[in-house]
Amino acid sequence: MEEKLKNLEQIVKETSNCEHRISFDGTEWRIYIVASQTIFRGSLEEVVNCTTEEFLSYREVSKQGEHSNNYKYAY
């Protein structure tokens, strides 16, 4: 699981517009992706897997503009 979390962290670091919120209510984990208004619910592993897949599936190579934050990708 630690490997999956590190992978997601790396994806977020290199991809712009990946703001998300993670929460746990004692029963299930939730990750809300702000840009797409997507919510994943389930075990921590399930939501991390779904979020990773979401970011990888929909990100594109960043078009580095003059106001860029030097991200490789944009979601």
Phi, psi and omega in degrees: 000322180301322178298319180294321177294319178295322178297314178297318178301317180295318179300315181295321180296327185259004184234124178284157175069032180256029179298132180212161178232133180242141179213162178222126183257014182095344180240311182221156175270150175224137170237125177251122177264117189297311186301319183259356183055038181264139177237129172248137181230145176149207177290163179303317180297318180297314182289326176294316178299314181295319180294317177301313180298318179300309182297316181293325182287327188247002178274155179231161176298132183290139173268095186300104176265178183290340179257020183288151175263021178065035173278144176286329186228161174233137179264000000 
